[in-house]
């Protein structure tokens, strides 16, 4: 089946630093990838939709300049949390849509990246 | 390797009951989530089980057996709005989420 990986799995950083999280579709092409935040035992909050070769579409309330998204290839999207602060500590999950399959709505989720900002 | 299995698609009738199964083989276990996802929307949290047994929440119930590596989501009094994909996800020993491919539930009148 389709596999999505994220790197790193977890990261601890100091307040004010920037952290980059990678999301890769390992065995399929994904023109669209999604970035979510997960709060404990709650629904996934969609942050932005990343389209290969174009600017990401951010959800209302998500700061574009703080959460930089780059989708440079059909298999890689990156989320950079700039000038991270403790309130940015969370579990970040990406998903990728397999554009080659007939199930165009199917999203494959990554294992998540746990960010802790000290 | 780590693996989550759930049926690809299920069909049920409005007003009926449906059970969506999820079996897993993971390195460690720190809980299991069920999410509902309507097309084009973010997954919505339904339940989290970490201990064996049945947890009931309105029309939805979730069951877990850790010894069997098995969970199910039970939906009662089905409504048309329950048509969605249902995702099973296990938290492994590294606190990473291992996702099932999702079960597309189709509700017919």
mmCIF file with all atom_site columns, N, CA and C in Angstrom, chain A residues 75-99:
data_model
loop_
_atom_site.group_PDB
_atom_site.id
_atom_site.type_symbol
_atom_site.label_atom_id
_atom_site.label_alt_id
_atom_site.label_comp_id
_atom_site.label_asym_id
_atom_site.label_entity_id
_atom_site.label_seq_id
_atom_site.pdbx_PDB_ins_code
_atom_site.Cartn_x
_atom_site.Cartn_y
_atom_site.Cartn_z
_atom_site.occupancy
_atom_site.B_iso_or_equiv
_atom_site.pdbx_formal_charge
_atom_site.auth_seq_id
_atom_site.auth_comp_id
_atom_site.auth_asym_id
_atom_site.auth_atom_id
_atom_site.pdbx_PDB_model_num
ATOM 1  N N  . UNK A 1 75 ? 6.922  14.166 -4.628 1.00 0.00 ? 75 UNK A N  1
ATOM 2  C CA . UNK A 1 75 ? 7.021  13.236 -3.514 1.00 0.00 ? 75 UNK A CA 1
ATOM 3  C C  . UNK A 1 75 ? 7.476  13.887 -2.215 1.00 0.00 ? 75 UNK A C  1
ATOM 4  N N  . UNK A 1 76 ? 7.644  15.200 -2.223 1.00 0.00 ? 76 UNK A N  1
ATOM 5  C CA . UNK A 1 76 ? 8.177  15.849 -1.026 1.00 0.00 ? 76 UNK A CA 1
ATOM 6  C C  . UNK A 1 76 ? 7.518  17.188 -0.753 1.00 0.00 ? 76 UNK A C  1
ATOM 7  N N  . UNK A 1 77 ? 7.070  17.337 0.479  1.00 0.00 ? 77 UNK A N  1
ATOM 8  C CA . UNK A 1 77 ? 6.592  18.631 0.963  1.00 0.00 ? 77 UNK A CA 1
ATOM 9  C C  . UNK A 1 77 ? 7.278  18.893 2.297  1.00 0.00 ? 77 UNK A C  1
ATOM 10 N N  . UNK A 1 78 ? 7.618  20.131 2.549  1.00 0.00 ? 78 UNK A N  1
ATOM 11 C CA . UNK A 1 78 ? 8.254  20.468 3.828  1.00 0.00 ? 78 UNK A CA 1
ATOM 12 C C  . UNK A 1 78 ? 7.461  21.555 4.542  1.00 0.00 ? 78 UNK A C  1
ATOM 13 N N  . UNK A 1 79 ? 7.441  21.415 5.852  1.00 0.00 ? 79 UNK A N  1
ATOM 14 C CA . UNK A 1 79 ? 6.820  22.419 6.722  1.00 0.00 ? 79 UNK A CA 1
ATOM 15 C C  . UNK A 1 79 ? 7.918  22.969 7.619  1.00 0.00 ? 79 UNK A C  1
ATOM 16 N N  . UNK A 1 80 ? 8.139  24.269 7.554  1.00 0.00 ? 80 UNK A N  1
ATOM 17 C CA . UNK A 1 80 ? 9.124  24.892 8.425  1.00 0.00 ? 80 UNK A CA 1
ATOM 18 C C  . UNK A 1 80 ? 8.414  25.768 9.441  1.00 0.00 ? 80 UNK A C  1
ATOM 19 N N  . UNK A 1 81 ? 8.620  25.446 10.697 1.00 0.00 ? 81 UNK A N  1
ATOM 20 C CA . UNK A 1 81 ? 8.065  26.268 11.775 1.00 0.00 ? 81 UNK A CA 1
ATOM 21 C C  . UNK A 1 81 ? 9.136  27.296 12.111 1.00 0.00 ? 81 UNK A C  1
ATOM 22 N N  . UNK A 1 82 ? 8.889  28.542 11.777 1.00 0.00 ? 82 UNK A N  1
ATOM 23 C CA . UNK A 1 82 ? 9.888  29.581 11.988 1.00 0.00 ? 82 UNK A CA 1
ATOM 24 C C  . UNK A 1 82 ? 9.719  30.227 13.348 1.00 0.00 ? 82 UNK A C  1
ATOM 25 N N  . UNK A 1 83 ? 10.850 30.588 13.943 1.00 0.00 ? 83 UNK A N  1
ATOM 26 C CA . UNK A 1 83 ? 10.842 31.227 15.252 1.00 0.00 ? 83 UNK A CA 1
ATOM 27 C C  . UNK A 1 83 ? 9.851  30.518 16.193 1.00 0.00 ? 83 UNK A C  1
ATOM 28 N N  . UNK A 1 84 ? 10.121 29.255 16.390 1.00 0.00 ? 84 UNK A N  1
ATOM 29 C CA . UNK A 1 84 ? 9.198  28.429 17.172 1.00 0.00 ? 84 UNK A CA 1
ATOM 30 C C  . UNK A 1 84 ? 9.107  28.891 18.625 1.00 0.00 ? 84 UNK A C  1
ATOM 31 N N  . UNK A 1 85 ? 7.913  28.774 19.171 1.00 0.00 ? 85 UNK A N  1
ATOM 32 C CA . UNK A 1 85 ? 7.668  29.103 20.572 1.00 0.00 ? 85 UNK A CA 1
ATOM 33 C C  . UNK A 1 85 ? 6.981  27.919 21.244 1.00 0.00 ? 85 UNK A C  1
ATOM 34 N N  . UNK A 1 86 ? 7.001  27.879 22.563 1.00 0.00 ? 86 UNK A N  1
ATOM 35 C CA . UNK A 1 86 ? 6.403  26.732 23.263 1.00 0.00 ? 86 UNK A CA 1
ATOM 36 C C  . UNK A 1 86 ? 4.973  26.416 22.836 1.00 0.00 ? 86 UNK A C  1
ATOM 37 N N  . UNK A 1 87 ? 4.209  27.420 22.482 1.00 0.00 ? 87 UNK A N  1
ATOM 38 C CA . UNK A 1 87 ? 2.826  27.145 22.065 1.00 0.00 ? 87 UNK A CA 1
ATOM 39 C C  . UNK A 1 87 ? 2.743  26.425 20.724 1.00 0.00 ? 87 UNK A C  1
ATOM 40 N N  . UNK A 1 88 ? 3.864  26.368 20.012 1.00 0.00 ? 88 UNK A N  1
ATOM 41 C CA . UNK A 1 88 ? 3.898  25.616 18.752 1.00 0.00 ? 88 UNK A CA 1
ATOM 42 C C  . UNK A 1 88 ? 4.148  24.133 18.991 1.00 0.00 ? 88 UNK A C  1
ATOM 43 N N  . UNK A 1 89 ? 4.451  23.768 20.214 1.00 0.00 ? 89 UNK A N  1
ATOM 44 C CA . UNK A 1 89 ? 4.665  22.358 20.533 1.00 0.00 ? 89 UNK A CA 1
ATOM 45 C C  . UNK A 1 89 ? 3.405  21.581 20.218 1.00 0.00 ? 89 UNK A C  1
ATOM 46 N N  . UNK A 1 90 ? 3.555  20.565 19.423 1.00 0.00 ? 90 UNK A N  1
ATOM 47 C CA . UNK A 1 90 ? 2.390  19.801 18.983 1.00 0.00 ? 90 UNK A CA 1
ATOM 48 C C  . UNK A 1 90 ? 2.846  18.591 18.185 1.00 0.00 ? 90 UNK A C  1
ATOM 49 N N  . UNK A 1 91 ? 1.876  17.856 17.738 1.00 0.00 ? 91 UNK A N  1
ATOM 50 C CA . UNK A 1 91 ? 2.107  16.702 16.866 1.00 0.00 ? 91 UNK A CA 1
ATOM 51 C C  . UNK A 1 91 ? 1.665  17.122 15.476 1.00 0.00 ? 91 UNK A C  1
ATOM 52 N N  . UNK A 1 92 ? 2.597  17.149 14.534 1.00 0.00 ? 92 UNK A N  1
ATOM 53 C CA . UNK A 1 92 ? 2.297  17.581 13.182 1.00 0.00 ? 92 UNK A CA 1
ATOM 54 C C  . UNK A 1 92 ? 2.229  16.361 12.277 1.00 0.00 ? 92 UNK A C  1
ATOM 55 N N  . UNK A 1 93 ? 1.142  16.262 11.541 1.00 0.00 ? 93 UNK A N  1
ATOM 56 C CA . UNK A 1 93 ? 0.906  15.110 10.676 1.00 0.00 ? 93 UNK A CA 1
ATOM 57 C C  . UNK A 1 93 ? 0.693  15.584 9.249  1.00 0.00 ? 93 UNK A C  1
ATOM 58 N N  . UNK A 1 94 ? 1.307  14.891 8.309  1.00 0.00 ? 94 UNK A N  1
ATOM 59 C CA . UNK A 1 94 ? 1.043  15.218 6.916  1.00 0.00 ? 94 UNK A CA 1
ATOM 60 C C  . UNK A 1 94 ? 0.285  14.065 6.275  1.00 0.00 ? 94 UNK A C  1
ATOM 61 N N  . UNK A 1 95 ? -0.386 14.370 5.208  1.00 0.00 ? 95 UNK A N  1
ATOM 62 C CA . UNK A 1 95 ? -1.010 13.320 4.407  1.00 0.00 ? 95 UNK A CA 1
ATOM 63 C C  . UNK A 1 95 ? -0.797 13.668 2.941  1.00 0.00 ? 95 UNK A C  1
ATOM 64 N N  . UNK A 1 96 ? -0.877 12.658 2.124  1.00 0.00 ? 96 UNK A N  1
ATOM 65 C CA . UNK A 1 96 ? -0.660 12.848 0.690  1.00 0.00 ? 96 UNK A CA 1
ATOM 66 C C  . UNK A 1 96 ? -1.777 12.176 -0.072 1.00 0.00 ? 96 UNK A C  1
ATOM 67 N N  . UNK A 1 97 ? -2.177 12.814 -1.126 1.00 0.00 ? 97 UNK A N  1
ATOM 68 C CA . UNK A 1 97 ? -3.233 12.266 -1.962 1.00 0.00 ? 97 UNK A CA 1
ATOM 69 C C  . UNK A 1 97 ? -2.588 11.606 -3.172 1.00 0.00 ? 97 UNK A C  1
ATOM 70 N N  . UNK A 1 98 ? -2.924 10.346 -3.392 1.00 0.00 ? 98 UNK A N  1
ATOM 71 C CA . UNK A 1 98 ? -2.370 9.601  -4.516 1.00 0.00 ? 98 UNK A CA 1
ATOM 72 C C  . UNK A 1 98 ? -3.102 10.003 -5.781 1.00 0.00 ? 98 UNK A C  1
ATOM 73 N N  . UNK A 1 99 ? -2.452 10.800 -6.591 1.00 0.00 ? 99 UNK A N  1
ATOM 74 C CA . UNK A 1 99 ? -3.111 11.334 -7.777 1.00 0.00 ? 99 UNK A CA 1
ATOM 75 C C  . UNK A 1 99 ? -3.168 10.339 -8.940 1.00 0.00 ? 99 UNK A C  1
#
